[in-house]
Short mmCIF file of C-alpha atoms in Angstrom, two decimals:
data_model
loop_
_atom_site.label_atom_id
_atom_site.label_comp_id
_atom_site.label_asym_id
_atom_site.label_seq_id
_atom_site.Cartn_x
_atom_site.Cartn_y
_atom_site.Cartn_z
CA UNK A 1 -32.32 56.34 -21.56
CA UNK A 2 -28.85 55.94 -20.04
CA UNK A 3 -28.45 55.71 -16.29
CA UNK A 4 -24.74 55.87 -15.56
CA UNK A 5 -23.21 54.37 -12.41
CA UNK A 6 -19.57 55.06 -11.61
CA UNK A 7 -17.97 53.20 -8.68
CA UNK A 8 -16.57 55.62 -6.10
CA UNK A 9 -14.60 53.03 -4.13
CA UNK A 10 -13.80 49.33 -4.01
CA UNK A 11 -15.66 47.74 -1.08
CA UNK A 12 -13.59 45.83 1.45
CA UNK A 13 -16.57 43.50 1.94
CA UNK A 14 -18.60 42.43 -1.09
CA UNK A 15 -21.87 44.21 -1.80
CA UNK A 16 -25.16 42.48 -2.63
CA UNK A 17 -26.76 44.80 -5.16
CA UNK A 18 -29.70 43.10 -6.86
CA UNK A 19 -31.29 46.58 -6.97
CA UNK A 20 -29.00 47.47 -9.87
CA UNK A 21 -31.57 46.47 -12.44
CA UNK A 22 -33.95 48.21 -14.85
CA UNK A 23 -36.81 46.65 -12.87
CA UNK A 24 -35.79 48.54 -9.71
CA UNK A 25 -34.83 51.78 -11.46
CA UNK A 26 -38.03 52.11 -13.53
CA UNK A 27 -40.11 55.22 -12.73
CA UNK A 28 -37.78 56.46 -9.98
CA UNK A 29 -36.17 59.85 -9.61
CA UNK A 30 -32.40 60.11 -9.32
CA UNK A 31 -32.68 60.60 -5.55
CA UNK A 32 -34.85 57.49 -5.23
CA UNK A 33 -32.30 55.47 -7.22
CA UNK A 34 -29.46 56.74 -5.02
CA UNK A 35 -31.47 55.72 -1.93
CA UNK A 36 -32.01 52.13 -3.04
CA UNK A 37 -30.52 49.87 -0.38
CA UNK A 38 -27.74 47.32 -0.84
CA UNK A 39 -26.37 44.83 1.67
CA UNK A 40 -22.82 44.82 2.95
CA UNK A 41 -22.63 41.92 5.34
CA UNK A 42 -25.48 42.46 7.86
CA UNK A 43 -25.76 46.20 7.13
CA UNK A 44 -28.05 48.01 4.69
CA UNK A 45 -26.52 51.01 2.95
CA UNK A 46 -27.69 53.35 0.17
CA UNK A 47 -26.47 52.73 -3.36
CA UNK A 48 -24.93 56.22 -3.36
CA UNK A 49 -22.38 55.07 -0.77
CA UNK A 50 -20.66 53.11 -3.53
CA UNK A 51 -21.70 54.73 -6.83
CA UNK A 52 -22.02 58.13 -8.38
CA UNK A 53 -25.39 58.09 -10.19
CA UNK A 54 -26.23 60.16 -13.26
CA UNK A 55 -29.31 60.10 -15.50
CA UNK A 56 -28.93 61.32 -19.05
CA UNK A 57 -32.48 62.45 -19.86
CA UNK A 58 -33.42 63.28 -23.40
CA UNK A 59 -35.12 66.56 -24.38
CA UNK A 60 -38.62 65.02 -24.33
CA UNK A 61 -38.16 63.84 -20.74
CA UNK A 62 -37.00 67.29 -19.65
CA UNK A 63 -39.96 68.95 -21.39
CA UNK A 64 -42.35 66.60 -19.60
CA UNK A 65 -40.73 67.50 -16.30
CA UNK A 66 -39.93 63.91 -15.42
CA UNK A 67 -36.17 64.13 -14.89
CA UNK A 68 -36.01 60.50 -13.77
CA UNK A 69 -35.98 56.99 -15.12
CA UNK A 70 -38.72 55.90 -17.57
CA UNK A 71 -41.52 53.71 -16.27
CA UNK A 72 -40.98 51.32 -19.18
CA UNK A 73 -38.03 49.12 -18.20
CA UNK A 74 -37.25 48.45 -21.86
CA UNK A 75 -36.29 52.10 -22.25
CA UNK A 76 -33.64 51.86 -19.54
CA UNK A 77 -29.95 51.24 -20.26
CA UNK A 78 -27.83 51.04 -17.12
CA UNK A 79 -24.16 51.75 -17.82
CA UNK A 80 -21.55 50.89 -15.18
CA UNK A 81 -18.15 52.43 -15.88
CA UNK A 82 -15.50 50.60 -13.88
CA UNK A 83 -14.70 47.28 -12.23
CA UNK A 84 -17.42 45.89 -9.97
CA UNK A 85 -15.81 42.56 -9.08
CA UNK A 86 -16.78 43.13 -5.43
CA UNK A 87 -20.43 43.75 -6.34
CA UNK A 88 -22.78 40.74 -6.49
CA UNK A 89 -26.22 40.04 -7.97
CA UNK A 90 -26.34 42.85 -10.56
CA UNK A 91 -29.31 42.23 -12.89
CA UNK A 92 -30.76 39.42 -10.78
CA UNK A 93 -34.24 38.44 -12.02
CA UNK A 94 -34.37 41.38 -14.44
CA UNK A 95 -37.17 41.17 -17.00
CA UNK A 96 -36.18 43.82 -19.55
CA UNK A 97 -33.96 46.75 -20.42
CA UNK A 98 -30.19 46.61 -20.78
CA UNK A 99 -27.15 46.69 -18.54
CA UNK A 100 -23.68 47.46 -19.90
CA UNK A 101 -20.70 46.93 -17.59
CA UNK A 102 -17.39 48.41 -18.73
CA UNK A 103 -15.17 46.44 -16.40
CA UNK A 104 -14.88 43.14 -14.53
CA UNK A 105 -17.84 41.80 -12.57
CA UNK A 106 -18.55 39.86 -9.41
CA UNK A 107 -20.57 36.68 -8.96
CA UNK A 108 -24.16 35.89 -9.94
CA UNK A 109 -24.60 38.62 -12.52
CA UNK A 110 -27.95 38.13 -14.27
CA UNK A 111 -28.90 35.10 -12.20
CA UNK A 112 -32.51 34.00 -12.78
CA UNK A 113 -32.98 36.81 -15.30
CA UNK A 114 -36.06 36.53 -17.50
CA UNK A 115 -35.50 39.18 -20.16
CA UNK A 116 -33.41 42.09 -21.35
CA UNK A 117 -29.70 42.00 -22.05
CA UNK A 118 -26.43 42.32 -20.15
CA UNK A 119 -23.11 43.11 -21.81
CA UNK A 120 -19.89 42.72 -19.82
CA UNK A 121 -16.86 44.40 -21.37
CA UNK A 122 -14.45 42.61 -19.09
CA UNK A 123 -14.20 39.34 -17.20
CA UNK A 124 -17.27 37.83 -15.56
CA UNK A 125 -17.31 36.23 -12.13
CA UNK A 126 -18.59 32.75 -11.32
CA UNK A 127 -22.30 31.90 -11.34
CA UNK A 128 -23.11 34.47 -14.05
CA UNK A 129 -26.50 33.64 -15.60
CA UNK A 130 -27.27 31.07 -12.89
CA UNK A 131 -30.70 29.48 -13.55
CA UNK A 132 -31.33 32.02 -16.30
CA UNK A 133 -34.77 31.86 -17.89
CA UNK A 134 -34.58 34.39 -20.73
CA UNK A 135 -32.77 37.37 -22.15
CA UNK A 136 -29.12 37.48 -23.19
CA UNK A 137 -25.71 37.88 -21.58
CA UNK A 138 -22.59 38.70 -23.60
CA UNK A 139 -19.17 38.43 -21.93
CA UNK A 140 -16.40 40.12 -23.89
CA UNK A 141 -13.69 38.62 -21.72
CA UNK A 142 -13.13 35.44 -19.73
CA UNK A 143 -15.77 33.84 -17.50
CA UNK A 144 -15.47 32.06 -14.17
CA UNK A 145 -17.01 28.78 -13.03
CA UNK A 146 -20.66 27.69 -13.02
CA UNK A 147 -21.85 29.94 -15.84
CA UNK A 148 -25.55 29.31 -16.66
CA UNK A 149 -25.64 26.55 -14.05
CA UNK A 150 -27.98 25.16 -11.44
CA UNK A 151 -27.71 26.37 -7.86
CA UNK A 152 -26.44 24.12 -5.08
CA UNK A 153 -28.83 21.26 -4.39
CA UNK A 154 -30.55 21.50 -7.78
CA UNK A 155 -29.86 19.96 -11.19
CA UNK A 156 -32.08 22.39 -13.13
CA UNK A 157 -29.88 25.15 -14.47
CA UNK A 158 -30.49 27.59 -17.28
CA UNK A 159 -33.84 27.04 -19.01
CA UNK A 160 -33.86 29.82 -21.62
CA UNK A 161 -32.01 32.75 -23.10
CA UNK A 162 -28.49 32.98 -24.50
CA UNK A 163 -25.03 33.40 -23.00
CA UNK A 164 -22.08 34.22 -25.25
CA UNK A 165 -18.54 34.09 -23.88
CA UNK A 166 -15.95 35.63 -26.17
CA UNK A 167 -13.03 34.43 -24.06
CA UNK A 168 -12.28 31.32 -22.00
CA UNK A 169 -14.56 29.80 -19.36
CA UNK A 170 -13.97 27.92 -16.13
CA UNK A 171 -15.34 24.70 -14.68
CA UNK A 172 -18.88 23.31 -14.54
CA UNK A 173 -20.26 25.67 -17.17
CA UNK A 174 -23.92 24.85 -18.02
CA UNK A 175 -24.39 22.44 -15.12
CA UNK A 176 -27.91 21.03 -15.42
CA UNK A 177 -28.63 22.99 -18.60
CA UNK A 178 -32.26 22.47 -19.59
CA UNK A 179 -32.82 25.11 -22.27
CA UNK A 180 -31.29 28.08 -24.04
CA UNK A 181 -27.88 28.37 -25.70
CA UNK A 182 -24.39 28.89 -24.32
CA UNK A 183 -21.62 29.71 -26.81
CA UNK A 184 -17.97 29.69 -25.72
CA UNK A 185 -15.62 31.14 -28.29
CA UNK A 186 -12.51 30.25 -26.31
CA UNK A 187 -11.49 27.23 -24.24
CA UNK A 188 -13.48 25.71 -21.38
CA UNK A 189 -12.39 23.72 -18.35
CA UNK A 190 -13.71 20.41 -17.04
CA UNK A 191 -17.30 19.21 -16.53
CA UNK A 192 -18.89 21.57 -19.03
CA UNK A 193 -22.50 20.45 -19.53
CA UNK A 194 -22.55 17.96 -16.65
CA UNK A 195 -26.12 16.69 -16.14
CA UNK A 196 -27.32 18.56 -19.24
CA UNK A 197 -30.99 17.84 -19.89
CA UNK A 198 -31.67 20.08 -22.90
CA UNK A 199 -30.48 23.22 -24.62
CA UNK A 200 -27.37 23.78 -26.71
CA UNK A 201 -23.68 24.30 -25.90
CA UNK A 202 -21.27 25.36 -28.65
CA UNK A 203 -17.55 25.35 -27.80
CA UNK A 204 -15.30 26.83 -30.45
CA UNK A 205 -12.11 26.22 -28.47
CA UNK A 206 -10.63 23.29 -26.57
CA UNK A 207 -12.05 21.34 -23.61
CA UNK A 208 -10.06 20.03 -20.66
CA UNK A 209 -12.14 16.90 -20.07
CA UNK A 210 -15.51 15.28 -19.26
CA UNK A 211 -17.65 17.50 -21.45
CA UNK A 212 -21.32 16.41 -21.42
CA UNK A 213 -20.76 13.80 -18.72
CA UNK A 214 -24.07 12.51 -17.24
CA UNK A 215 -26.13 14.33 -19.90
CA UNK A 216 -29.49 12.83 -20.92
CA UNK A 217 -30.79 15.35 -23.47
CA UNK A 218 -29.57 18.42 -25.36
CA UNK A 219 -26.73 19.04 -27.77
CA UNK A 220 -23.04 19.87 -27.35
CA UNK A 221 -20.75 20.87 -30.22
CA UNK A 222 -16.97 20.89 -29.69
CA UNK A 223 -14.96 22.46 -32.49
CA UNK A 224 -11.60 22.14 -30.72
CA UNK A 225 -9.76 19.35 -28.94
CA UNK A 226 -11.07 17.35 -25.95
CA UNK A 227 -8.23 16.40 -23.64
CA UNK A 228 -10.11 13.73 -21.67
CA UNK A 229 -13.09 12.18 -23.44
CA UNK A 230 -15.81 10.75 -21.19
CA UNK A 231 -16.31 6.97 -21.60
CA UNK A 232 -20.12 7.05 -21.57
CA UNK A 233 -20.52 8.16 -25.20
CA UNK A 234 -21.20 5.88 -28.16
CA UNK A 235 -20.43 6.97 -31.72
CA UNK A 236 -23.47 6.83 -33.98
CA UNK A 237 -22.18 8.48 -37.12
CA UNK A 238 -20.17 11.14 -38.89
CA UNK A 239 -21.70 14.38 -40.20
CA UNK A 240 -20.33 17.19 -42.33
CA UNK A 241 -21.40 20.83 -41.99
CA UNK A 242 -23.92 20.17 -39.25
CA UNK A 243 -27.14 22.17 -39.03
CA UNK A 244 -28.57 22.59 -35.53
CA UNK A 245 -32.24 22.81 -34.57
CA UNK A 246 -32.13 26.60 -34.43
CA UNK A 247 -30.82 26.70 -38.00
CA UNK A 248 -27.21 27.42 -37.04
CA UNK A 249 -24.75 25.86 -39.48
CA UNK A 250 -21.28 24.83 -38.31
CA UNK A 251 -18.84 23.87 -41.04
CA UNK A 252 -16.49 20.95 -40.73
CA UNK A 253 -16.52 17.19 -40.30
CA UNK A 254 -17.88 16.03 -36.95
CA UNK A 255 -18.02 12.69 -35.15
CA UNK A 256 -21.50 12.24 -33.71
CA UNK A 257 -21.99 10.55 -30.32
CA UNK A 258 -24.96 9.83 -28.09
CA UNK A 259 -24.75 9.73 -24.32
CA UNK A 260 -24.27 9.54 -21.49
CA UNK A 261 -25.04 5.79 -21.50
CA UNK A 262 -23.45 5.52 -18.07
CA UNK A 263 -26.52 7.35 -16.71
CA UNK A 264 -29.45 6.11 -18.79
CA UNK A 265 -29.60 3.17 -21.22
CA UNK A 266 -31.22 5.18 -24.02
CA UNK A 267 -29.96 8.76 -23.72
CA UNK A 268 -31.05 11.52 -26.06
CA UNK A 269 -27.98 13.67 -25.56
CA UNK A 270 -25.97 14.41 -28.69
CA UNK A 271 -22.28 15.33 -28.73
CA UNK A 272 -20.64 16.55 -31.94
CA UNK A 273 -16.83 16.51 -31.91
CA UNK A 274 -14.51 17.92 -34.56
CA UNK A 275 -12.81 15.00 -36.26
CA UNK A 276 -9.86 17.11 -37.39
CA UNK A 277 -9.01 18.18 -33.85
CA UNK A 278 -9.78 14.81 -32.22
CA UNK A 279 -8.24 12.33 -34.62
CA UNK A 280 -7.72 9.86 -31.76
CA UNK A 281 -11.49 9.39 -31.41
CA UNK A 282 -11.68 8.24 -35.04
CA UNK A 283 -8.44 6.24 -34.79
CA UNK A 284 -7.92 4.96 -31.21
CA UNK A 285 -4.26 4.18 -31.92
CA UNK A 286 -3.67 7.94 -32.14
CA UNK A 287 -5.63 8.84 -29.02
CA UNK A 288 -3.91 11.02 -26.42
CA UNK A 289 -5.27 12.68 -23.31
CA UNK A 290 -3.69 15.99 -24.24
CA UNK A 291 -2.67 17.40 -27.58
CA UNK A 292 1.11 18.03 -27.51
CA UNK A 293 1.31 17.87 -23.72
CA UNK A 294 5.04 17.12 -23.77
CA UNK A 295 7.44 20.04 -24.09
CA UNK A 296 11.24 20.24 -24.24
CA UNK A 297 11.88 20.19 -20.49
CA UNK A 298 8.99 17.92 -19.42
CA UNK A 299 5.24 17.58 -19.68
CA UNK A 300 1.99 19.13 -18.55
CA UNK A 301 -0.09 16.52 -16.74
CA UNK A 302 -3.30 16.09 -14.80
CA UNK A 303 -2.54 15.34 -11.16
CA UNK A 304 -4.80 12.96 -9.26
CA UNK A 305 -4.21 12.35 -5.57
CA UNK A 306 -5.71 9.78 -3.22
CA UNK A 307 -5.12 7.47 -0.31
CA UNK A 308 -3.17 4.23 -0.56
CA UNK A 309 -3.24 1.33 1.89
CA UNK A 310 0.31 2.00 3.07
CA UNK A 311 -0.19 5.75 3.31
CA UNK A 312 -3.37 5.28 5.32
CA UNK A 313 -1.67 2.90 7.76
CA UNK A 314 1.19 5.34 8.34
CA UNK A 315 -1.17 8.28 8.93
CA UNK A 316 -3.31 6.33 11.39
CA UNK A 317 -0.17 5.45 13.27
CA UNK A 318 0.69 9.15 13.57
CA UNK A 319 4.06 8.72 11.86
CA UNK A 320 4.13 11.57 9.31
CA UNK A 321 7.70 12.55 10.18
CA UNK A 322 9.18 9.11 9.51
CA UNK A 323 11.36 7.78 6.70
CA UNK A 324 8.58 5.33 5.79
CA UNK A 325 6.14 8.20 5.20
CA UNK A 326 8.57 9.92 2.84
CA UNK A 327 9.26 6.71 0.90
CA UNK A 328 5.55 6.00 0.46
CA UNK A 329 4.19 9.47 -0.23
CA UNK A 330 6.96 11.50 -1.87
CA UNK A 331 6.36 9.58 -5.08
CA UNK A 332 5.00 10.41 -8.53
CA UNK A 333 3.43 7.57 -10.54
CA UNK A 334 3.73 8.13 -14.31
CA UNK A 335 2.39 6.23 -17.34
CA UNK A 336 5.18 4.07 -18.87
CA UNK A 337 5.16 5.92 -22.21
CA UNK A 338 5.36 9.33 -20.52
CA UNK A 339 8.03 7.95 -18.19
CA UNK A 340 10.09 6.82 -21.20
CA UNK A 341 9.76 10.17 -22.97
CA UNK A 342 10.90 11.94 -19.82
CA UNK A 343 14.05 9.78 -19.90
CA UNK A 344 13.12 7.23 -17.21
CA UNK A 345 14.13 9.62 -14.40
CA UNK A 346 14.74 8.61 -10.81
CA UNK A 347 13.43 11.97 -9.59
CA UNK A 348 11.09 14.61 -10.96
CA UNK A 349 10.29 18.18 -10.05
CA UNK A 350 6.54 18.88 -10.03
CA UNK A 351 5.32 22.47 -10.25
CA UNK A 352 1.85 23.84 -9.59
CA UNK A 353 -0.11 25.23 -12.54
CA UNK A 354 0.89 28.81 -11.67
CA UNK A 355 4.49 27.63 -11.03
CA UNK A 356 4.50 29.33 -7.63
CA UNK A 357 5.20 26.13 -5.71
CA UNK A 358 7.14 22.96 -6.45
CA UNK A 359 8.28 19.70 -4.88
CA UNK A 360 10.89 17.07 -5.72
CA UNK A 361 9.75 13.46 -5.48
CA UNK A 362 10.74 10.02 -6.65
CA UNK A 363 9.42 8.95 -10.09
CA UNK A 364 8.04 5.48 -10.83
CA UNK A 365 6.51 3.94 -13.96
CA UNK A 366 2.91 2.76 -13.51
CA UNK A 367 0.85 1.12 -16.27
CA UNK A 368 -2.34 1.64 -14.27
CA UNK A 369 -2.53 5.28 -15.39
CA UNK A 370 -3.71 7.02 -18.54
CA UNK A 371 -1.21 8.95 -20.63
CA UNK A 372 -0.95 12.56 -19.59
CA UNK A 373 -1.93 11.86 -15.98
CA UNK A 374 0.11 11.31 -12.83
CA UNK A 375 -0.81 10.00 -9.39
CA UNK A 376 0.57 10.96 -5.98
CA UNK A 377 -0.49 9.57 -2.61
CA UNK A 378 -2.42 12.11 -0.56
CA UNK A 379 0.19 13.92 1.51
CA UNK A 380 1.99 17.19 2.14
CA UNK A 381 3.96 16.77 -1.12
CA UNK A 382 0.77 16.55 -3.19
CA UNK A 383 -0.93 19.32 -1.20
CA UNK A 384 1.99 21.69 -1.79
CA UNK A 385 1.31 21.74 -5.55
CA UNK A 386 -2.50 21.57 -5.37
CA UNK A 387 -4.04 24.88 -6.38
CA UNK A 388 -6.05 26.92 -3.91
CA UNK A 389 -9.00 27.24 -6.30
CA UNK A 390 -12.11 25.69 -4.74
CA UNK A 391 -14.73 25.98 -7.52
CA UNK A 392 -16.91 27.80 -5.00
CA UNK A 393 -17.25 24.66 -2.87
CA UNK A 394 -14.87 25.43 -0.03
CA UNK A 395 -12.36 22.66 -0.74
CA UNK A 396 -9.45 22.54 -3.19
CA UNK A 397 -9.49 20.11 -6.09
CA UNK A 398 -7.42 17.06 -5.26
CA UNK A 399 -8.10 15.43 -8.62
CA UNK A 400 -7.63 16.78 -12.13
CA UNK A 401 -5.22 19.60 -11.28
CA UNK A 402 -2.95 20.70 -14.10
CA UNK A 403 0.75 20.56 -13.12
CA UNK A 404 4.15 20.55 -14.80
CA UNK A 405 6.50 17.56 -14.47
CA UNK A 406 10.20 17.82 -15.30
CA UNK A 407 12.97 15.25 -14.77
CA UNK A 408 16.00 16.15 -12.66
CA UNK A 409 19.31 14.35 -12.24
CA UNK A 410 19.75 14.72 -8.51
CA UNK A 411 16.82 14.67 -6.14
CA UNK A 412 16.71 16.32 -2.74
CA UNK A 413 13.43 15.19 -1.21
CA UNK A 414 12.65 17.28 1.83
CA UNK A 415 10.46 15.88 4.58
CA UNK A 416 7.02 17.07 5.69
CA UNK A 417 8.37 19.32 8.44
CA UNK A 418 10.74 21.09 6.05
CA UNK A 419 7.96 21.65 3.50
CA UNK A 420 5.70 23.25 6.10
CA UNK A 421 8.54 25.48 7.32
CA UNK A 422 9.45 26.53 3.76
CA UNK A 423 5.84 27.44 2.95
CA UNK A 424 4.62 29.07 6.17
CA UNK A 425 7.61 30.20 8.23
#
């Protein structure tokens, strides 16, 4: 039976609506469903304040005089028509039935669910399927960070069920995965499968870096390219047309690794990597940290920032508006090979990943870096091009940000005061 929810407005403050679940709707009349309470901040409000609710009863239900939701949760199909990206916790701990969302969703959809299925015909917010135990979630769009992961303070994430992402996924997907299967049919960002202790991850697209890092058990299959391969994996063979434990067959030639040996001396984690798309892992002389990361005007690089001895001394002396501070911090360190390809510039323009902010700094060659990465001392110049994304942890990422680096002939390095004025005044 279909129970149709149509959003009537977009909340200014997010709504906690774990009551949107077959488990809560089962056996209730339409008025009882409308009266179910949701939280908006510290206030409880009825579901009908935010949704129009309609039950499409079949003829048998009408003849029986029920006119409400079935008592059997497996007979309930909740359909949400519209974006609910300001609604949290839909399908939390559900044990059966189905939920179909025709729009984008908020965070923690299907968290701790034990059964049933959720289909999202849009983009899914972060924490979807958090600590999932059973059932299935299908995302027919892109997914945020921490999909199928462990909650803060725990390393035990998803233990059962399946999550299928038919678009791209964010960071820390499958953190602490212990069981179940996550399939990503697009690309995935960094730290996918960190602390994995079981289960299966299949990535049909590319990976930014550090996939499977700190894993001890489980299996990861990467069919695309890995930009930054974690050092704690040891190759143990090559396999063609691999067959997984669940019987799934994936065609192609794969390099087989075990890891992460940086965590335990005898790990049982297995990482399969497409040889065709990671030729540098089979032939180290061809290894690069990013496939075709140079383009006509410059390169896409991973920005790492951090303190230096000189920068720290200047800051402690309270001299951020001095010439010495500019000379020490308005600098971009670049791998010698990348520096040569860029034309050995004196100055470079560095743009944030969304190209909404940029700075001009001095360029220097530094053989202490990996190809495809740059380093800048922690300062206002680095902060200006650091993205605002916090990965749900309240602090921006100061390491591993994707930026664009382009050489320029004449450099006009503005000081800290001018940067602040240009950005905020």
